[in-house]
Amino acid sequence: MIVRSETPSDFAAIRIVEEAAFLQSAEAQLVDDLRAAGDSVFSLVAVEGEAVIGHAMFSLLKAPFPALALAPVAVLPERQRMGVGTRLIREGIACSESAGWQGIFVLGDPAFYRRFGFDAAKARGFTSPYAGPHMMALPLGRSELPTSTGSIQHALAFAKLG
Ligand SMILES: CC(C)(COP(=O)(O)OP(=O)(O)OC[C@H]1O[C@@H](n2cnc3c(N)ncnc32)[C@H](O)[C@@H]1OP(=O)(O)O)[C@@H](O)C(=O)NCCC(=O)NCCS
């Protein structure tokens, strides 16, 4: 398996992975909408042979420092729990850090995301319509975010998710 940036020839396969993982089309639509709006920063695919088996998107986030939103992350159901999601997230974090981003915010299950260093306590001081125990932040390049309070604003496409 390799992890690489998406290319236009992956778009249809990414839709299939997103729909299969979430059993609905909202996340696949989010990916298409983020891309169309120019808000996607890193969109990574996990590929085995010719087949896309996983996908992770990192998009622009308005924050008091340069920060990204991680969402969605999806792995084909038959390939879950084999380390694919972990590879995608770790490579995305490394890309983000080396490109100079200072933090990543994710909305998800702390039981899964804490292994990467995402921490709900670090996100608690930020206002957002999505604020709550499932909002987590990961500082990049240092152990703390540049500021611990402020407002964060996800790309407009997230509003459609409800
Ligand atoms: C969540 C998801 C991306 C993880 O990818 P994956 O390739 O299955 O995960 P990995 O194999 O790298 O990691 C597996 C570990 O994560 C845990 N895990 C997987 N999904 C989890 C979840 N929803 N909640 C908590 N832990 C989870 C597994 O128990 C396993 O833990 P272990 O290493 O302690 O045994 C994938 O299961 C998926 O696509 N799920 C449906 C869509 C989704 O919920 N996406 C995340 C929200 S954006």
PDB file of C-alpha atoms and ligand atoms in Angstrom:
ATOM      1  CA  MET A   1       0.000   0.000   0.000  1.00  0.00           C
ATOM      2  CA  ILE A   2       1.170   3.514  -0.742  1.00  0.00           C
ATOM      3  CA  VAL A   3      -0.170   6.873   0.403  1.00  0.00           C
ATOM      4  CA  ARG A   4       0.013   9.730  -2.105  1.00  0.00           C
ATOM      5  CA  SER A   5      -1.788  12.942  -3.041  1.00  0.00           C
ATOM      6  CA  GLU A   6      -4.995  12.535  -5.004  1.00  0.00           C
ATOM      7  CA  THR A   7      -5.099  13.203  -8.716  1.00  0.00           C
ATOM      8  CA  PRO A   8      -8.238  13.950 -10.773  1.00  0.00           C
ATOM      9  CA  SER A   9      -8.320  10.330 -11.897  1.00  0.00           C
ATOM     10  CA  ASP A  10      -8.929   9.327  -8.238  1.00  0.00           C
ATOM     11  CA  PHE A  11     -12.033  11.488  -7.731  1.00  0.00           C
ATOM     12  CA  ALA A  12     -14.606   8.810  -8.626  1.00  0.00           C
ATOM     13  CA  ALA A  13     -12.854   6.157  -6.534  1.00  0.00           C
ATOM     14  CA  ILE A  14     -12.669   8.543  -3.549  1.00  0.00           C
ATOM     15  CA  ARG A  15     -16.444   9.028  -3.754  1.00  0.00           C
ATOM     16  CA  ILE A  16     -16.927   5.273  -3.638  1.00  0.00           C
ATOM     17  CA  VAL A  17     -14.640   4.907  -0.602  1.00  0.00           C
ATOM     18  CA  GLU A  18     -16.379   7.751   1.266  1.00  0.00           C
ATOM     19  CA  GLU A  19     -19.865   6.406   0.538  1.00  0.00           C
ATOM     20  CA  ALA A  20     -18.923   2.857   1.487  1.00  0.00           C
ATOM     21  CA  ALA A  21     -17.272   3.923   4.758  1.00  0.00           C
ATOM     22  CA  PHE A  22     -20.058   6.256   5.920  1.00  0.00           C
ATOM     23  CA  LEU A  23     -23.029   4.425   4.334  1.00  0.00           C
ATOM     24  CA  GLN A  24     -24.307   7.764   3.025  1.00  0.00           C
ATOM     25  CA  SER A  25     -23.240  10.362   0.491  1.00  0.00           C
ATOM     26  CA  ALA A  26     -22.843  13.460   2.718  1.00  0.00           C
ATOM     27  CA  GLU A  27     -19.107  12.989   3.308  1.00  0.00           C
ATOM     28  CA  ALA A  28     -18.440  12.225  -0.366  1.00  0.00           C
ATOM     29  CA  GLN A  29     -20.274  15.434  -1.204  1.00  0.00           C
ATOM     30  CA  LEU A  30     -18.245  17.323   1.410  1.00  0.00           C
ATOM     31  CA  VAL A  31     -15.048  16.175  -0.300  1.00  0.00           C
ATOM     32  CA  ASP A  32     -16.302  17.301  -3.713  1.00  0.00           C
ATOM     33  CA  ASP A  33     -17.512  20.632  -2.321  1.00  0.00           C
ATOM     34  CA  LEU A  34     -14.253  21.363  -0.467  1.00  0.00           C
ATOM     35  CA  ARG A  35     -12.293  20.614  -3.610  1.00  0.00           C
ATOM     36  CA  ALA A  36     -14.578  22.714  -5.829  1.00  0.00           C
ATOM     37  CA  ALA A  37     -14.325  25.680  -3.454  1.00  0.00           C
ATOM     38  CA  GLY A  38     -10.524  25.497  -3.417  1.00  0.00           C
ATOM     39  CA  ASP A  39     -10.544  24.732   0.307  1.00  0.00           C
ATOM     40  CA  SER A  40      -8.785  21.356   0.086  1.00  0.00           C
ATOM     41  CA  VAL A  41      -5.106  21.625   1.105  1.00  0.00           C
ATOM     42  CA  PHE A  42      -3.978  17.989   1.254  1.00  0.00           C
ATOM     43  CA  SER A  43      -6.127  15.174  -0.054  1.00  0.00           C
ATOM     44  CA  LEU A  44      -4.406  11.846   0.391  1.00  0.00           C
ATOM     45  CA  VAL A  45      -5.311   8.442  -0.967  1.00  0.00           C
ATOM     46  CA  ALA A  46      -4.178   5.012   0.181  1.00  0.00           C
ATOM     47  CA  VAL A  47      -3.684   2.872  -2.897  1.00  0.00           C
ATOM     48  CA  GLU A  48      -3.150  -0.847  -3.212  1.00  0.00           C
ATOM     49  CA  GLY A  49      -2.278  -1.942  -6.725  1.00  0.00           C
ATOM     50  CA  GLU A  50      -4.574   0.281  -8.780  1.00  0.00           C
ATOM     51  CA  ALA A  51      -7.306   0.502  -6.158  1.00  0.00           C
ATOM     52  CA  VAL A  52      -8.043   3.423  -3.840  1.00  0.00           C
ATOM     53  CA  ILE A  53      -8.837   1.851  -0.449  1.00  0.00           C
ATOM     54  CA  GLY A  54      -8.691   4.922   1.789  1.00  0.00           C
ATOM     55  CA  HIS A  55      -8.864   8.707   1.743  1.00  0.00           C
ATOM     56  CA  ALA A  56      -8.189  11.641   4.074  1.00  0.00           C
ATOM     57  CA  MET A  57      -8.771  15.339   3.444  1.00  0.00           C
ATOM     58  CA  PHE A  58      -7.129  18.318   5.146  1.00  0.00           C
ATOM     59  CA  SER A  59      -8.871  21.619   4.438  1.00  0.00           C
ATOM     60  CA  LEU A  60      -8.452  25.315   5.167  1.00  0.00           C
ATOM     61  CA  LEU A  61      -9.653  26.515   8.537  1.00  0.00           C
ATOM     62  CA  LYS A  62      -9.865  30.128   9.707  1.00  0.00           C
ATOM     63  CA  ALA A  63      -8.049  30.252  13.040  1.00  0.00           C
ATOM     64  CA  PRO A  64      -5.785  32.629  14.992  1.00  0.00           C
ATOM     65  CA  PHE A  65      -2.778  30.782  13.493  1.00  0.00           C
ATOM     66  CA  PRO A  66      -2.251  28.732  10.298  1.00  0.00           C
ATOM     67  CA  ALA A  67      -4.389  25.649  10.880  1.00  0.00           C
ATOM     68  CA  LEU A  68      -6.142  22.886   8.974  1.00  0.00           C
ATOM     69  CA  ALA A  69      -9.272  20.810   9.485  1.00  0.00           C
ATOM     70  CA  LEU A  70      -8.985  17.050   9.072  1.00  0.00           C
ATOM     71  CA  ALA A  71     -12.177  15.538   7.654  1.00  0.00           C
ATOM     72  CA  PRO A  72     -13.334  13.237   6.400  1.00  0.00           C
ATOM     73  CA  VAL A  73     -11.203  10.116   6.843  1.00  0.00           C
ATOM     74  CA  ALA A  74     -12.549   6.970   5.233  1.00  0.00           C
ATOM     75  CA  VAL A  75     -11.351   3.433   4.587  1.00  0.00           C
ATOM     76  CA  LEU A  76     -13.256   0.803   2.587  1.00  0.00           C
ATOM     77  CA  PRO A  77     -15.135  -1.377   5.109  1.00  0.00           C
ATOM     78  CA  GLU A  78     -13.359  -4.552   4.038  1.00  0.00           C
ATOM     79  CA  ARG A  79      -9.972  -2.854   4.575  1.00  0.00           C
ATOM     80  CA  GLN A  80     -10.665  -1.267   7.958  1.00  0.00           C
ATOM     81  CA  ARG A  81      -8.643  -2.079  11.078  1.00  0.00           C
ATOM     82  CA  MET A  82      -5.537  -2.893   9.061  1.00  0.00           C
ATOM     83  CA  GLY A  83      -3.644   0.334   9.655  1.00  0.00           C
ATOM     84  CA  VAL A  84      -4.789   2.199   6.526  1.00  0.00           C
ATOM     85  CA  GLY A  85      -6.470   5.070   8.392  1.00  0.00           C
ATOM     86  CA  THR A  86      -3.454   5.397  10.661  1.00  0.00           C
ATOM     87  CA  ARG A  87      -1.070   5.663   7.683  1.00  0.00           C
ATOM     88  CA  LEU A  88      -3.248   8.306   6.012  1.00  0.00           C
ATOM     89  CA  ILE A  89      -3.502  10.418   9.143  1.00  0.00           C
ATOM     90  CA  ARG A  90       0.183  10.118  10.067  1.00  0.00           C
ATOM     91  CA  GLU A  91       1.283  11.074   6.546  1.00  0.00           C
ATOM     92  CA  GLY A  92      -1.167  13.989   6.498  1.00  0.00           C
ATOM     93  CA  ILE A  93       0.170  15.236   9.821  1.00  0.00           C
ATOM     94  CA  ALA A  94       3.746  14.998   8.518  1.00  0.00           C
ATOM     95  CA  CYS A  95       2.847  16.878   5.295  1.00  0.00           C
ATOM     96  CA  SER A  96       1.084  19.571   7.301  1.00  0.00           C
ATOM     97  CA  GLU A  97       3.972  19.991   9.701  1.00  0.00           C
ATOM     98  CA  SER A  98       6.601  20.191   6.991  1.00  0.00           C
ATOM     99  CA  ALA A  99       4.512  22.743   5.090  1.00  0.00           C
ATOM    100  CA  GLY A 100       4.539  25.020   8.152  1.00  0.00           C
ATOM    101  CA  TRP A 101       0.964  24.624   9.401  1.00  0.00           C
ATOM    102  CA  GLN A 102       0.811  25.119  13.177  1.00  0.00           C
ATOM    103  CA  GLY A 103      -2.204  23.048  14.128  1.00  0.00           C
ATOM    104  CA  ILE A 104      -4.860  20.596  12.962  1.00  0.00           C
ATOM    105  CA  PHE A 105      -8.422  20.399  14.280  1.00  0.00           C
ATOM    106  CA  VAL A 106     -10.536  17.271  13.942  1.00  0.00           C
ATOM    107  CA  LEU A 107     -14.064  16.385  14.932  1.00  0.00           C
ATOM    108  CA  GLY A 108     -14.319  12.716  15.795  1.00  0.00           C
ATOM    109  CA  ASP A 109     -14.013   9.935  18.315  1.00  0.00           C
ATOM    110  CA  PRO A 110     -11.312  10.742  20.897  1.00  0.00           C
ATOM    111  CA  ALA A 111     -10.711   6.999  21.342  1.00  0.00           C
ATOM    112  CA  PHE A 112      -9.404   6.904  17.784  1.00  0.00           C
ATOM    113  CA  TYR A 113      -7.769  10.314  17.351  1.00  0.00           C
ATOM    114  CA  ARG A 114      -5.927  10.584  20.670  1.00  0.00           C
ATOM    115  CA  ARG A 115      -3.297   8.082  19.445  1.00  0.00           C
ATOM    116  CA  PHE A 116      -2.109  10.760  16.990  1.00  0.00           C
ATOM    117  CA  GLY A 117      -1.843  13.394  19.725  1.00  0.00           C
ATOM    118  CA  PHE A 118      -5.194  15.088  19.092  1.00  0.00           C
ATOM    119  CA  ASP A 119      -6.478  16.473  22.375  1.00  0.00           C
ATOM    120  CA  ALA A 120      -9.958  17.776  23.227  1.00  0.00           C
ATOM    121  CA  ALA A 121      -8.494  19.911  26.042  1.00  0.00           C
ATOM    122  CA  LYS A 122      -6.396  21.810  23.498  1.00  0.00           C
ATOM    123  CA  ALA A 123      -9.494  22.625  21.419  1.00  0.00           C
ATOM    124  CA  ARG A 124     -11.683  23.634  24.362  1.00  0.00           C
ATOM    125  CA  GLY A 125     -10.786  27.336  24.267  1.00  0.00           C
ATOM    126  CA  PHE A 126     -11.880  27.778  20.645  1.00  0.00           C
ATOM    127  CA  THR A 127     -15.393  28.800  19.676  1.00  0.00           C
ATOM    128  CA  SER A 128     -16.978  26.983  16.760  1.00  0.00           C
ATOM    129  CA  PRO A 129     -20.438  25.654  15.883  1.00  0.00           C
ATOM    130  CA  TYR A 130     -18.823  22.211  16.262  1.00  0.00           C
ATOM    131  CA  ALA A 131     -17.222  22.856  19.673  1.00  0.00           C
ATOM    132  CA  GLY A 132     -17.648  20.044  22.201  1.00  0.00           C
ATOM    133  CA  PRO A 133     -15.992  16.897  23.500  1.00  0.00           C
ATOM    134  CA  HIS A 134     -15.467  15.564  19.984  1.00  0.00           C
ATOM    135  CA  MET A 135     -13.506  18.580  18.796  1.00  0.00           C
ATOM    136  CA  MET A 136      -9.775  17.969  19.194  1.00  0.00           C
ATOM    137  CA  ALA A 137      -6.631  19.862  18.282  1.00  0.00           C
ATOM    138  CA  LEU A 138      -3.091  18.797  17.483  1.00  0.00           C
ATOM    139  CA  PRO A 139      -0.232  21.316  17.735  1.00  0.00           C
ATOM    140  CA  LEU A 140       2.390  20.949  14.992  1.00  0.00           C
ATOM    141  CA  GLY A 141       6.078  21.643  15.480  1.00  0.00           C
ATOM    142  CA  ARG A 142       5.755  22.210  19.222  1.00  0.00           C
ATOM    143  CA  SER A 143       3.813  20.826  22.161  1.00  0.00           C
ATOM    144  CA  GLU A 144       1.263  23.632  22.444  1.00  0.00           C
ATOM    145  CA  LEU A 145      -0.775  25.627  19.940  1.00  0.00           C
ATOM    146  CA  PRO A 146       0.399  29.236  19.416  1.00  0.00           C
ATOM    147  CA  THR A 147      -2.727  30.399  21.308  1.00  0.00           C
ATOM    148  CA  SER A 148      -5.205  28.368  23.321  1.00  0.00           C
ATOM    149  CA  THR A 149      -8.275  30.539  22.726  1.00  0.00           C
ATOM    150  CA  GLY A 150     -10.007  32.213  19.809  1.00  0.00           C
ATOM    151  CA  SER A 151     -12.469  31.361  17.121  1.00  0.00           C
ATOM    152  CA  ILE A 152     -12.161  28.728  14.416  1.00  0.00           C
ATOM    153  CA  GLN A 153     -14.220  28.623  11.278  1.00  0.00           C
ATOM    154  CA  HIS A 154     -14.468  25.578   9.054  1.00  0.00           C
ATOM    155  CA  ALA A 155     -14.805  25.910   5.298  1.00  0.00           C
ATOM    156  CA  LEU A 156     -18.361  26.679   4.144  1.00  0.00           C
ATOM    157  CA  ALA A 157     -18.890  23.181   2.768  1.00  0.00           C
ATOM    158  CA  PHE A 158     -19.081  21.800   6.320  1.00  0.00           C
ATOM    159  CA  ALA A 159     -22.285  23.740   6.979  1.00  0.00           C
ATOM    160  CA  LYS A 160     -24.136  21.433   4.565  1.00  0.00           C
ATOM    161  CA  LEU A 161     -23.363  18.438   6.772  1.00  0.00           C
ATOM    162  CA  GLY A 162     -25.729  19.836   9.387  1.00  0.00           C
TER     163      GLY A 162
HETATM  164  C1  LIG B   1     -12.239   5.416  11.308  1.00  0.00           C
HETATM  165  C2  LIG B   1     -11.443   4.807  10.136  1.00  0.00           C
HETATM  166  C3  LIG B   1     -11.038   5.907   9.169  1.00  0.00           C
HETATM  167  C4  LIG B   1     -10.205   4.147  10.725  1.00  0.00           C
HETATM  168  O1  LIG B   1      -9.439   3.601   9.674  1.00  0.00           O
HETATM  169  P1  LIG B   1      -8.843   2.134   9.831  1.00  0.00           P
HETATM  170  O2  LIG B   1      -7.944   1.882   8.683  1.00  0.00           O
HETATM  171  O3  LIG B   1      -9.969   1.199  10.067  1.00  0.00           O
HETATM  172  O4  LIG B   1      -8.019   2.299  11.191  1.00  0.00           O
HETATM  173  P2  LIG B   1      -6.618   1.663  11.565  1.00  0.00           P
HETATM  174  O5  LIG B   1      -6.606   0.224  11.154  1.00  0.00           O
HETATM  175  O6  LIG B   1      -5.507   2.499  11.120  1.00  0.00           O
HETATM  176  O7  LIG B   1      -6.692   1.798  13.139  1.00  0.00           O
HETATM  177  C5  LIG B   1      -7.406   0.864  13.788  1.00  0.00           C
HETATM  178  C6  LIG B   1      -7.540   1.295  15.207  1.00  0.00           C
HETATM  179  O8  LIG B   1      -8.508   2.311  15.287  1.00  0.00           O
HETATM  180  C7  LIG B   1      -9.595   1.859  16.061  1.00  0.00           C
HETATM  181  N1  LIG B   1     -10.791   2.389  15.443  1.00  0.00           N
HETATM  182  C8  LIG B   1     -11.179   2.250  14.169  1.00  0.00           C
HETATM  183  N2  LIG B   1     -12.337   2.933  14.003  1.00  0.00           N
HETATM  184  C9  LIG B   1     -12.627   3.513  15.197  1.00  0.00           C
HETATM  185  C10 LIG B   1     -13.680   4.334  15.658  1.00  0.00           C
HETATM  186  N3  LIG B   1     -14.684   4.723  14.869  1.00  0.00           N
HETATM  187  N4  LIG B   1     -13.651   4.725  16.944  1.00  0.00           N
HETATM  188  C11 LIG B   1     -12.650   4.353  17.757  1.00  0.00           C
HETATM  189  N5  LIG B   1     -11.632   3.574  17.370  1.00  0.00           N
HETATM  190  C12 LIG B   1     -11.634   3.153  16.100  1.00  0.00           C
HETATM  191  C13 LIG B   1      -9.517   0.379  16.028  1.00  0.00           C
HETATM  192  O9  LIG B   1     -10.099  -0.196  17.174  1.00  0.00           O
HETATM  193  C14 LIG B   1      -8.032   0.137  16.033  1.00  0.00           C
HETATM  194  O10 LIG B   1      -7.525   0.277  17.338  1.00  0.00           O
HETATM  195  P3  LIG B   1      -6.306  -0.586  17.844  1.00  0.00           P
HETATM  196  O11 LIG B   1      -5.136  -0.194  16.973  1.00  0.00           O
HETATM  197  O12 LIG B   1      -6.144  -0.157  19.265  1.00  0.00           O
HETATM  198  O13 LIG B   1      -6.731  -1.983  17.636  1.00  0.00           O
HETATM  199  C15 LIG B   1     -12.267   3.720   9.381  1.00  0.00           C
HETATM  200  O14 LIG B   1     -12.611   2.717  10.292  1.00  0.00           O
HETATM  201  C16 LIG B   1     -13.512   4.257   8.715  1.00  0.00           C
HETATM  202  O15 LIG B   1     -13.473   4.603   7.534  1.00  0.00           O
HETATM  203  N6  LIG B   1     -14.646   4.285   9.425  1.00  0.00           N
HETATM  204  C17 LIG B   1     -15.893   4.783   8.890  1.00  0.00           C
HETATM  205  C18 LIG B   1     -15.853   6.251   8.639  1.00  0.00           C
HETATM  206  C19 LIG B   1     -15.462   7.050   9.860  1.00  0.00           C
HETATM  207  O16 LIG B   1     -16.060   6.870  10.938  1.00  0.00           O
HETATM  208  N7  LIG B   1     -14.473   7.964   9.706  1.00  0.00           N
HETATM  209  C20 LIG B   1     -13.936   8.738  10.815  1.00  0.00           C
HETATM  210  C21 LIG B   1     -14.661   9.975  11.084  1.00  0.00           C
HETATM  211  S1  LIG B   1     -14.203  11.306   9.998  1.00  0.00           S
END
